[in-house]
Short mmCIF file of C-alpha atoms in Angstrom, two decimals:
data_model
loop_
_atom_site.label_atom_id
_atom_site.label_comp_id
_atom_site.label_asym_id
_atom_site.label_seq_id
_atom_site.Cartn_x
_atom_site.Cartn_y
_atom_site.Cartn_z
CA MET A 1 30.14 37.78 26.12
CA VAL A 2 32.35 35.35 24.22
CA ILE A 3 31.78 34.01 20.72
CA PRO A 4 32.99 30.42 20.13
CA VAL A 5 34.45 29.75 16.69
CA HIS A 6 36.10 26.32 16.94
CA ASP A 7 36.93 23.59 19.42
CA VAL A 8 40.14 21.53 19.54
CA ASN A 9 38.35 18.20 19.78
CA PRO A 10 38.17 16.26 16.49
CA ALA A 11 35.32 13.81 15.97
CA ARG A 12 35.90 10.26 14.72
CA ARG A 13 32.88 10.12 12.39
CA THR A 14 30.88 12.49 10.24
CA PRO A 15 28.11 14.20 12.29
CA TRP A 16 25.32 13.61 9.79
CA VAL A 17 22.53 14.35 12.27
CA THR A 18 24.12 17.67 13.26
CA TYR A 19 24.45 18.65 9.60
CA ALA A 20 20.87 17.57 8.91
CA LEU A 21 19.55 19.63 11.83
CA ILE A 22 21.41 22.71 10.63
CA ALA A 23 20.13 22.24 7.06
CA ALA A 24 16.56 21.72 8.29
CA ASN A 25 16.66 24.84 10.46
CA VAL A 26 17.95 26.97 7.59
CA LEU A 27 15.39 25.63 5.12
CA VAL A 28 12.48 26.12 7.52
CA PHE A 29 13.64 29.67 8.18
CA LEU A 30 13.84 30.49 4.46
CA PHE A 31 10.34 29.16 3.86
CA THR A 32 8.69 30.62 6.97
CA PRO A 33 5.89 32.96 5.82
CA GLY A 34 6.45 36.56 6.82
CA LEU A 35 10.19 36.34 7.36
CA ALA A 36 11.09 37.58 3.89
CA ALA A 37 11.93 41.00 5.30
CA SER A 38 14.84 39.47 7.17
CA VAL A 39 16.36 38.66 3.80
CA THR A 40 15.15 41.41 1.48
CA GLY A 41 14.96 44.28 3.94
CA GLU A 42 11.29 44.84 3.11
CA GLY A 43 8.39 44.43 5.47
CA GLY A 44 5.02 45.68 6.60
CA LEU A 45 1.74 44.83 8.23
CA ALA A 46 0.90 42.04 5.75
CA GLN A 47 4.18 40.29 6.54
CA LEU A 48 3.59 40.62 10.28
CA CYS A 49 0.09 39.15 10.00
CA ARG A 50 1.34 36.17 7.98
CA LEU A 51 4.09 35.53 10.51
CA GLN A 52 1.71 35.74 13.47
CA ALA A 53 -0.71 33.33 11.83
CA PHE A 54 2.10 30.86 11.11
CA LEU A 55 3.51 31.02 14.65
CA ASP A 56 0.10 30.63 16.28
CA GLN A 57 -0.27 27.37 14.40
CA TYR A 58 3.22 25.89 14.68
CA ALA A 59 4.96 27.51 17.68
CA ALA A 60 4.77 26.18 21.23
CA VAL A 61 2.53 28.26 23.50
CA PRO A 62 2.90 27.72 27.28
CA GLN A 63 -0.79 27.92 28.19
CA GLU A 64 -1.63 25.45 25.42
CA LEU A 65 1.03 23.01 26.63
CA ILE A 66 0.04 23.12 30.29
CA HIS A 67 -3.71 23.76 30.21
CA HIS A 68 -4.61 22.70 26.66
CA ARG A 69 -6.35 26.05 26.43
CA MET A 70 -6.58 26.88 22.74
CA PRO A 71 -7.28 30.49 21.70
CA ARG A 72 -10.76 31.29 20.44
CA LEU A 73 -9.45 33.77 17.86
CA VAL A 74 -6.19 33.64 15.90
CA PRO A 75 -4.73 35.78 13.11
CA THR A 76 -5.56 34.51 9.64
CA GLY A 77 -2.64 36.12 7.84
CA GLU A 78 -4.94 38.64 6.15
CA THR A 79 -5.17 42.36 6.73
CA ALA A 80 -8.20 44.61 6.88
CA LEU A 81 -9.08 48.22 7.64
CA GLY A 82 -10.85 48.53 10.99
CA PRO A 83 -12.20 51.41 13.13
CA GLN A 84 -8.70 52.04 14.51
CA GLY A 85 -6.88 51.61 11.20
CA PRO A 86 -5.41 48.63 9.36
CA GLY A 87 -4.78 45.44 11.33
CA CYS A 88 -4.66 41.66 11.19
CA VAL A 89 -7.91 39.75 10.63
CA VAL A 90 -8.71 37.27 13.44
CA ARG A 91 -11.11 34.34 13.30
CA PRO A 92 -11.64 31.05 15.15
CA PRO A 93 -8.78 28.69 14.25
CA GLY A 94 -9.49 26.66 11.13
CA TYR A 95 -7.00 23.95 12.05
CA ALA A 96 -6.49 21.30 14.72
CA LYS A 97 -3.35 21.84 16.75
CA TRP A 98 -1.64 19.24 18.93
CA PRO A 99 0.33 21.21 21.55
CA GLU A 100 2.67 18.27 22.17
CA LEU A 101 3.73 18.22 18.51
CA SER A 102 4.09 22.00 18.42
CA VAL A 103 7.13 21.60 20.70
CA LEU A 104 8.88 19.68 17.92
CA SER A 105 7.93 22.10 15.16
CA ALA A 106 8.93 25.09 17.31
CA LEU A 107 12.49 23.70 17.56
CA PHE A 108 12.96 24.54 13.86
CA LEU A 109 11.48 28.06 13.93
CA HIS A 110 13.52 31.23 14.40
CA GLY A 111 12.62 34.89 14.58
CA GLY A 112 15.50 36.35 12.56
CA TRP A 113 18.91 35.79 11.02
CA LEU A 114 20.85 36.52 14.23
CA HIS A 115 18.68 34.10 16.18
CA LEU A 116 19.21 31.39 13.58
CA LEU A 117 22.93 31.88 12.96
CA GLY A 118 23.78 32.09 16.65
CA ASN A 119 22.03 28.81 17.39
CA MET A 120 23.53 27.03 14.39
CA LEU A 121 27.04 28.19 15.28
CA PHE A 122 26.82 26.61 18.73
CA LEU A 123 25.28 23.43 17.29
CA LEU A 124 28.01 23.12 14.67
CA ILE A 125 30.88 23.60 17.14
CA PHE A 126 29.66 21.41 19.99
CA GLY A 127 27.14 19.04 18.40
CA ASN A 128 29.62 16.96 16.39
CA ASN A 129 31.43 15.60 19.45
CA ILE A 130 28.22 14.78 21.31
CA GLU A 131 26.88 12.97 18.24
CA ASP A 132 30.22 11.18 17.90
CA ARG A 133 30.01 9.98 21.51
CA MET A 134 26.33 9.00 21.46
CA GLY A 135 25.91 7.77 17.91
CA HIS A 136 23.56 9.18 15.30
CA ALA A 137 20.24 7.76 16.48
CA ARG A 138 20.80 8.37 20.19
CA PHE A 139 21.97 11.91 19.51
CA ALA A 140 18.81 12.69 17.53
CA LEU A 141 16.70 11.37 20.42
CA PHE A 142 18.83 13.26 22.94
CA TYR A 143 18.37 16.51 21.00
CA ALA A 144 14.60 16.10 20.93
CA VAL A 145 14.38 15.17 24.64
CA CYS A 146 16.40 18.23 25.64
CA GLY A 147 14.19 20.41 23.45
CA TYR A 148 11.04 19.02 25.05
CA ALA A 149 12.48 19.37 28.56
CA ALA A 150 13.47 22.98 27.92
CA THR A 151 10.11 23.91 26.41
CA TYR A 152 7.98 22.25 29.08
CA GLY A 153 10.24 23.59 31.82
CA PHE A 154 9.70 27.12 30.54
CA ALA A 155 5.96 26.50 30.11
CA LEU A 156 5.60 25.32 33.71
CA LEU A 157 7.21 28.55 34.91
CA ASN A 158 5.03 30.65 32.59
CA ASP A 159 1.85 28.60 32.36
CA GLY A 160 -0.37 31.62 31.75
CA SER A 161 1.63 32.97 28.81
CA ALA A 162 0.06 33.05 25.35
CA ASP A 163 3.27 34.21 23.66
CA PRO A 164 4.68 31.75 21.10
CA LEU A 165 7.97 30.06 22.02
CA ILE A 166 10.28 29.32 19.11
CA GLY A 167 13.91 28.39 18.48
CA ALA A 168 16.37 25.54 18.87
CA SER A 169 18.08 27.19 21.85
CA GLY A 170 16.68 24.80 24.45
CA ALA A 171 17.81 21.68 22.59
CA ILE A 172 21.21 23.22 21.81
CA ALA A 173 21.58 24.19 25.48
CA GLY A 174 21.25 20.46 26.19
CA VAL A 175 24.13 19.82 23.77
CA LEU A 176 26.23 22.39 25.66
CA GLY A 177 25.41 20.75 28.98
CA ALA A 178 26.45 17.36 27.64
CA TYR A 179 29.68 18.82 26.27
CA LEU A 180 30.52 20.29 29.67
CA VAL A 181 30.05 16.89 31.29
CA LEU A 182 31.91 14.84 28.68
CA TYR A 183 34.67 17.22 27.52
CA PRO A 184 35.26 19.83 30.25
CA ARG A 185 38.98 20.10 29.42
CA ALA A 186 38.63 20.44 25.65
CA ARG A 187 39.96 23.74 24.35
CA VAL A 188 37.66 26.15 22.57
CA TRP A 189 38.74 29.07 20.40
CA VAL A 190 36.61 32.11 21.23
CA LEU A 191 36.47 35.77 20.26
CA VAL A 192 36.31 38.14 23.21
CA PRO A 193 35.26 41.75 22.49
CA PHE A 194 37.93 43.93 24.08
CA LEU A 195 38.37 47.05 21.94
CA ILE A 196 38.77 44.51 19.13
CA PHE A 197 37.77 40.86 18.97
CA LEU A 198 40.57 39.13 20.85
CA PRO A 199 41.08 35.43 19.97
CA LEU A 200 41.65 33.18 22.99
CA ARG A 201 41.77 29.44 23.48
CA LEU A 202 39.97 28.59 26.70
CA PRO A 203 38.90 25.35 28.39
CA ALA A 204 35.35 24.27 27.67
CA TRP A 205 34.39 24.32 31.34
CA LEU A 206 35.19 28.02 31.47
CA VAL A 207 33.41 28.92 28.20
CA LEU A 208 30.28 26.89 28.90
CA GLY A 209 30.23 27.68 32.60
CA PHE A 210 30.35 31.38 31.76
CA TRP A 211 27.54 30.92 29.21
CA PHE A 212 25.37 29.13 31.77
CA GLY A 213 26.05 31.80 34.37
CA LEU A 214 24.91 34.50 31.95
CA GLN A 215 21.67 32.63 31.29
CA ALA A 216 21.02 32.41 35.02
CA VAL A 217 21.61 36.14 35.45
CA TYR A 218 19.54 37.07 32.42
CA SER A 219 16.65 34.83 33.47
CA SER A 220 16.29 36.96 36.60
CA GLY A 221 15.92 40.05 34.40
CA GLU A 222 19.23 41.55 35.47
CA GLY A 223 21.63 43.11 32.99
CA VAL A 224 19.49 42.65 29.88
CA SER A 225 16.64 44.64 28.36
CA ASP A 226 14.99 41.81 26.40
CA ALA A 227 14.53 39.37 29.29
CA GLY A 228 10.83 39.18 28.43
CA THR A 229 11.39 38.14 24.82
CA VAL A 230 14.18 35.57 25.28
CA ALA A 231 13.35 32.33 27.10
CA TYR A 232 16.46 32.18 29.28
CA ALA A 233 14.74 29.79 31.67
CA ALA A 234 14.38 27.31 28.78
CA HIS A 235 18.14 27.53 28.20
CA ILE A 236 18.80 26.67 31.84
CA VAL A 237 16.42 23.71 31.87
CA GLY A 238 17.81 22.37 28.58
CA PHE A 239 21.39 22.72 29.81
CA LEU A 240 20.67 20.82 33.04
CA ALA A 241 18.76 18.13 31.13
CA GLY A 242 21.74 17.64 28.81
CA MET A 243 24.10 17.31 31.76
CA LEU A 244 21.93 14.68 33.43
CA LEU A 245 21.44 12.64 30.26
CA ALA A 246 25.18 12.71 29.41
CA TRP A 247 26.40 11.87 32.91
CA PRO A 248 26.22 8.04 32.50
CA LEU A 249 28.52 8.32 29.44
CA ARG A 250 31.38 9.97 31.34
CA PRO A 251 33.31 6.81 32.32
CA GLY A 252 33.82 5.62 28.73
CA THR A 253 34.48 8.99 27.12
CA PRO A 254 38.03 9.38 25.77
CA PRO A 255 39.68 12.66 26.78
CA PRO A 256 40.17 15.33 24.12
CA PRO A 257 43.66 15.67 22.64
CA GLU A 258 46.08 17.86 24.54
CA PRO A 259 46.46 21.02 22.46
CA ARG A 260 49.88 22.26 21.46
CA GLY A 261 51.14 25.59 20.24
CA LEU A 262 49.02 28.64 20.99
CA LEU A 263 47.51 28.87 24.43
CA PHE A 264 45.26 31.75 25.52
CA GLY A 265 46.32 33.63 22.39
CA ARG A 266 50.06 33.27 23.05
CA GLN A 267 52.69 30.72 22.12
CA ALA A 268 52.88 28.14 24.86
CA ARG A 269 56.29 27.36 26.28
CA PRO A 270 57.61 23.84 25.65
CA ARG A 271 57.34 21.51 28.59
CA HIS A 272 60.25 19.25 29.55
CA THR A 273 59.73 15.74 30.80
CA TRP A 274 62.09 13.94 33.10
#
């Protein structure tokens, strides 16, 4: 696993949409009912019930997206003492849910700090250049399209699942796919865990190609214990969608600047021209 920290590819204009997306994701996370324990370290059944009720209403659920099959009973966010002990109260849903719109709301929901911060780090590093190349409005539309493609792609592969799907990972995977197409030779500073975190400057095609390969391996259930809780297939679909949508922009994309100085963690030797 590698952790990107910075790319050597300056943008020409301020990435306002990228900044707005990051701010929106953080704010939604802070105000998501039931996630207070992530911040305060406290938690319990009441928090879990509130979170389940919120996600059932606003998260994307594969069987709802594909079959429009809404659940007959959903958690209300309340707790009660039953025959088997305390649990969440369930009742028929008291709200109208549009599954198609739940895809959009789910893009701003995260299950914990690590989930949120990991996604926002990738969006911050790679989103500015894609927004710079596409423009603000087209980038916002691109982000949404990749998110929808990733979510529906996962739902088609898991059409019987009633588990809520949340997170910006699918849309951000589209940003990574676009970056690979438009700036494959840009250099990216990464931290590689090798006894300590070793800083290296690697080409984007290697960093993003390695990331995509890991998603493909993990989606098969190999080498990871949480393959059932992380939608790796959505990452793959979003990545491929981003590549396809960015492909027409390749001819007019200026190359990233040639980096000087440190290369792969060492001082690069000066090159002589003749």
